[in-house]
């Protein structure tokens, strides 16, 4: 029996909610804590996760060719500075991914690619583009767990509620959601009230050390793992790992 990787999708209907920081740091913690092999697959055409993990593309628009099956995913995978963590990088060609998925016969393309790639990895973390699109539809069907960063604000919570409502008709076939409060500033009354209302949700603080990731081009685990934010991401991976174990068991 071939190995099947856990698939964890980092997704939000809204942009600007700390999705990239969450994806990169969770992938790093997965590699460091769980061992084995972890792949971060950047599906967002902005390629922010790819940039932070040190990928400097040669300018070729090759990422979409994986979905056309013109290029094997393994040909584009690159290593990172974190032991056990590989990257399947994005580029601007992925901005046309929805149109490609909508073509006949490609409704399950992402799931099939994940099944192929998953034989080489213990877990795959998807950095998904925002919005309710064909890409998000395929991700929701393929993932074992969907982690949703939510800023403690009414608009961000409304976006989460829209995703929950969208998934409700297909509840039996869709992955469970793990909402995570992100970019939390405990000095703000609105944030404190939101945290009190959902005390069971994991919390990721807003911190300048996190903002430095793009300048340093490294996850927190590479330079500030003992910081408050670093410990929060480490704890988040433990929460995710527990949910995955329970689902598989």
mmCIF file with all atom_site columns, C-alpha atoms in Angstrom, residues 7-97:
data_model
loop_
_atom_site.group_PDB
_atom_site.id
_atom_site.type_symbol
_atom_site.label_atom_id
_atom_site.label_alt_id
_atom_site.label_comp_id
_atom_site.label_asym_id
_atom_site.label_entity_id
_atom_site.label_seq_id
_atom_site.pdbx_PDB_ins_code
_atom_site.Cartn_x
_atom_site.Cartn_y
_atom_site.Cartn_z
_atom_site.occupancy
_atom_site.B_iso_or_equiv
_atom_site.pdbx_formal_charge
_atom_site.auth_seq_id
_atom_site.auth_comp_id
_atom_site.auth_asym_id
_atom_site.auth_atom_id
_atom_site.pdbx_PDB_model_num
ATOM 1  C CA . UNK A 1 7  ? -3.037  17.493 3.040   1.00 0.00 ? 7  UNK A CA 1
ATOM 2  C CA . UNK A 1 8  ? -3.455  20.710 5.047   1.00 0.00 ? 8  UNK A CA 1
ATOM 3  C CA . UNK A 1 9  ? -4.845  23.719 3.187   1.00 0.00 ? 9  UNK A CA 1
ATOM 4  C CA . UNK A 1 10 ? -4.226  27.265 4.413   1.00 0.00 ? 10 UNK A CA 1
ATOM 5  C CA . UNK A 1 11 ? -7.134  29.225 3.015   1.00 0.00 ? 11 UNK A CA 1
ATOM 6  C CA . UNK A 1 12 ? -9.146  32.399 3.482   1.00 0.00 ? 12 UNK A CA 1
ATOM 7  C CA . UNK A 1 13 ? -11.884 34.045 1.497   1.00 0.00 ? 13 UNK A CA 1
ATOM 8  C CA . UNK A 1 14 ? -10.182 37.373 2.287   1.00 0.00 ? 14 UNK A CA 1
ATOM 9  C CA . UNK A 1 15 ? -6.654  38.508 1.579   1.00 0.00 ? 15 UNK A CA 1
ATOM 10 C CA . UNK A 1 16 ? -4.473  40.351 4.070   1.00 0.00 ? 16 UNK A CA 1
ATOM 11 C CA . UNK A 1 17 ? -5.189  38.041 7.006   1.00 0.00 ? 17 UNK A CA 1
ATOM 12 C CA . UNK A 1 18 ? -1.719  36.559 7.556   1.00 0.00 ? 18 UNK A CA 1
ATOM 13 C CA . UNK A 1 19 ? -2.258  33.518 5.329   1.00 0.00 ? 19 UNK A CA 1
ATOM 14 C CA . UNK A 1 20 ? 1.284   33.401 3.940   1.00 0.00 ? 20 UNK A CA 1
ATOM 15 C CA . UNK A 1 21 ? 2.933   33.749 7.348   1.00 0.00 ? 21 UNK A CA 1
ATOM 16 C CA . UNK A 1 22 ? 0.706   30.971 8.632   1.00 0.00 ? 22 UNK A CA 1
ATOM 17 C CA . UNK A 1 23 ? 1.481   28.654 5.716   1.00 0.00 ? 23 UNK A CA 1
ATOM 18 C CA . UNK A 1 24 ? 5.258   29.133 5.869   1.00 0.00 ? 24 UNK A CA 1
ATOM 19 C CA . UNK A 1 25 ? 5.556   28.906 9.637   1.00 0.00 ? 25 UNK A CA 1
ATOM 20 C CA . UNK A 1 26 ? 3.220   25.936 9.939   1.00 0.00 ? 26 UNK A CA 1
ATOM 21 C CA . UNK A 1 27 ? 5.171   24.086 7.256   1.00 0.00 ? 27 UNK A CA 1
ATOM 22 C CA . UNK A 1 28 ? 8.453   24.789 9.040   1.00 0.00 ? 28 UNK A CA 1
ATOM 23 C CA . UNK A 1 29 ? 7.073   23.592 12.366  1.00 0.00 ? 29 UNK A CA 1
ATOM 24 C CA . UNK A 1 30 ? 5.646   20.476 10.738  1.00 0.00 ? 30 UNK A CA 1
ATOM 25 C CA . UNK A 1 31 ? 9.073   19.613 9.333   1.00 0.00 ? 31 UNK A CA 1
ATOM 26 C CA . UNK A 1 32 ? 10.890  20.286 12.600  1.00 0.00 ? 32 UNK A CA 1
ATOM 27 C CA . UNK A 1 33 ? 8.416   18.691 14.990  1.00 0.00 ? 33 UNK A CA 1
ATOM 28 C CA . UNK A 1 34 ? 7.017   15.773 13.036  1.00 0.00 ? 34 UNK A CA 1
ATOM 29 C CA . UNK A 1 35 ? 10.098  14.776 11.071  1.00 0.00 ? 35 UNK A CA 1
ATOM 30 C CA . UNK A 1 36 ? 9.762   12.896 7.821   1.00 0.00 ? 36 UNK A CA 1
ATOM 31 C CA . UNK A 1 37 ? 9.190   14.965 4.694   1.00 0.00 ? 37 UNK A CA 1
ATOM 32 C CA . UNK A 1 38 ? 6.996   18.058 4.371   1.00 0.00 ? 38 UNK A CA 1
ATOM 33 C CA . UNK A 1 39 ? 6.084   19.872 1.145   1.00 0.00 ? 39 UNK A CA 1
ATOM 34 C CA . UNK A 1 40 ? 4.769   23.419 0.981   1.00 0.00 ? 40 UNK A CA 1
ATOM 35 C CA . UNK A 1 41 ? 2.902   23.769 -2.311  1.00 0.00 ? 41 UNK A CA 1
ATOM 36 C CA . UNK A 1 42 ? 2.402   27.430 -3.163  1.00 0.00 ? 42 UNK A CA 1
ATOM 37 C CA . UNK A 1 43 ? -0.805  27.754 -5.214  1.00 0.00 ? 43 UNK A CA 1
ATOM 38 C CA . UNK A 1 44 ? -1.065  31.527 -4.947  1.00 0.00 ? 44 UNK A CA 1
ATOM 39 C CA . UNK A 1 45 ? 0.043   33.420 -8.057  1.00 0.00 ? 45 UNK A CA 1
ATOM 40 C CA . UNK A 1 46 ? 1.544   36.142 -5.865  1.00 0.00 ? 46 UNK A CA 1
ATOM 41 C CA . UNK A 1 47 ? 4.187   33.552 -4.850  1.00 0.00 ? 47 UNK A CA 1
ATOM 42 C CA . UNK A 1 48 ? 4.723   35.142 -1.425  1.00 0.00 ? 48 UNK A CA 1
ATOM 43 C CA . UNK A 1 49 ? 5.441   31.843 0.330   1.00 0.00 ? 49 UNK A CA 1
ATOM 44 C CA . UNK A 1 50 ? 7.894   30.952 -2.410  1.00 0.00 ? 50 UNK A CA 1
ATOM 45 C CA . UNK A 1 51 ? 9.693   34.279 -1.949  1.00 0.00 ? 51 UNK A CA 1
ATOM 46 C CA . UNK A 1 52 ? 9.936   33.945 1.832   1.00 0.00 ? 52 UNK A CA 1
ATOM 47 C CA . UNK A 1 53 ? 11.396  30.465 1.508   1.00 0.00 ? 53 UNK A CA 1
ATOM 48 C CA . UNK A 1 54 ? 14.160  31.843 -0.691  1.00 0.00 ? 54 UNK A CA 1
ATOM 49 C CA . UNK A 1 55 ? 12.918  30.874 -4.117  1.00 0.00 ? 55 UNK A CA 1
ATOM 50 C CA . UNK A 1 56 ? 14.032  33.195 -6.896  1.00 0.00 ? 56 UNK A CA 1
ATOM 51 C CA . UNK A 1 57 ? 12.364  31.997 -10.046 1.00 0.00 ? 57 UNK A CA 1
ATOM 52 C CA . UNK A 1 58 ? 14.213  32.301 -13.356 1.00 0.00 ? 58 UNK A CA 1
ATOM 53 C CA . UNK A 1 59 ? 11.322  34.301 -14.811 1.00 0.00 ? 59 UNK A CA 1
ATOM 54 C CA . UNK A 1 60 ? 9.759   31.333 -16.573 1.00 0.00 ? 60 UNK A CA 1
ATOM 55 C CA . UNK A 1 61 ? 6.027   30.776 -16.170 1.00 0.00 ? 61 UNK A CA 1
ATOM 56 C CA . UNK A 1 62 ? 6.247   27.077 -15.362 1.00 0.00 ? 62 UNK A CA 1
ATOM 57 C CA . UNK A 1 63 ? 4.054   26.509 -12.280 1.00 0.00 ? 63 UNK A CA 1
ATOM 58 C CA . UNK A 1 64 ? 0.827   26.105 -14.264 1.00 0.00 ? 64 UNK A CA 1
ATOM 59 C CA . UNK A 1 65 ? 2.428   23.420 -16.446 1.00 0.00 ? 65 UNK A CA 1
ATOM 60 C CA . UNK A 1 66 ? 2.190   21.021 -13.507 1.00 0.00 ? 66 UNK A CA 1
ATOM 61 C CA . UNK A 1 67 ? -1.589  21.132 -13.870 1.00 0.00 ? 67 UNK A CA 1
ATOM 62 C CA . UNK A 1 68 ? -1.399  20.650 -17.629 1.00 0.00 ? 68 UNK A CA 1
ATOM 63 C CA . UNK A 1 69 ? 0.823   17.640 -16.879 1.00 0.00 ? 69 UNK A CA 1
ATOM 64 C CA . UNK A 1 70 ? 3.470   19.125 -19.152 1.00 0.00 ? 70 UNK A CA 1
ATOM 65 C CA . UNK A 1 71 ? 5.900   19.153 -16.213 1.00 0.00 ? 71 UNK A CA 1
ATOM 66 C CA . UNK A 1 72 ? 6.128   16.635 -13.372 1.00 0.00 ? 72 UNK A CA 1
ATOM 67 C CA . UNK A 1 73 ? 5.820   18.331 -9.947  1.00 0.00 ? 73 UNK A CA 1
ATOM 68 C CA . UNK A 1 74 ? 9.084   16.725 -8.871  1.00 0.00 ? 74 UNK A CA 1
ATOM 69 C CA . UNK A 1 75 ? 10.893  18.710 -11.579 1.00 0.00 ? 75 UNK A CA 1
ATOM 70 C CA . UNK A 1 76 ? 9.948   22.003 -9.904  1.00 0.00 ? 76 UNK A CA 1
ATOM 71 C CA . UNK A 1 77 ? 10.360  21.013 -6.254  1.00 0.00 ? 77 UNK A CA 1
ATOM 72 C CA . UNK A 1 78 ? 13.246  22.719 -4.490  1.00 0.00 ? 78 UNK A CA 1
ATOM 73 C CA . UNK A 1 79 ? 14.742  22.370 -1.033  1.00 0.00 ? 79 UNK A CA 1
ATOM 74 C CA . UNK A 1 80 ? 14.657  25.034 1.676   1.00 0.00 ? 80 UNK A CA 1
ATOM 75 C CA . UNK A 1 81 ? 16.858  26.073 4.584   1.00 0.00 ? 81 UNK A CA 1
ATOM 76 C CA . UNK A 1 82 ? 14.621  24.029 6.929   1.00 0.00 ? 82 UNK A CA 1
ATOM 77 C CA . UNK A 1 83 ? 15.624  20.375 7.118   1.00 0.00 ? 83 UNK A CA 1
ATOM 78 C CA . UNK A 1 84 ? 12.855  18.147 5.797   1.00 0.00 ? 84 UNK A CA 1
ATOM 79 C CA . UNK A 1 85 ? 10.908  20.982 4.165   1.00 0.00 ? 85 UNK A CA 1
ATOM 80 C CA . UNK A 1 86 ? 10.605  21.213 0.379   1.00 0.00 ? 86 UNK A CA 1
ATOM 81 C CA . UNK A 1 87 ? 8.863   23.848 -1.717  1.00 0.00 ? 87 UNK A CA 1
ATOM 82 C CA . UNK A 1 88 ? 6.805   23.540 -4.878  1.00 0.00 ? 88 UNK A CA 1
ATOM 83 C CA . UNK A 1 89 ? 6.968   27.211 -5.887  1.00 0.00 ? 89 UNK A CA 1
ATOM 84 C CA . UNK A 1 90 ? 4.372   29.447 -7.506  1.00 0.00 ? 90 UNK A CA 1
ATOM 85 C CA . UNK A 1 91 ? 4.684   32.040 -10.237 1.00 0.00 ? 91 UNK A CA 1
ATOM 86 C CA . UNK A 1 92 ? 2.324   34.387 -12.079 1.00 0.00 ? 92 UNK A CA 1
ATOM 87 C CA . UNK A 1 93 ? 1.132   31.635 -14.430 1.00 0.00 ? 93 UNK A CA 1
ATOM 88 C CA . UNK A 1 94 ? -1.078  30.379 -11.587 1.00 0.00 ? 94 UNK A CA 1
ATOM 89 C CA . UNK A 1 95 ? -3.330  33.406 -12.046 1.00 0.00 ? 95 UNK A CA 1
ATOM 90 C CA . UNK A 1 96 ? -4.899  31.414 -14.879 1.00 0.00 ? 96 UNK A CA 1
ATOM 91 C CA . UNK A 1 97 ? -5.374  28.285 -12.783 1.00 0.00 ? 97 UNK A CA 1
#
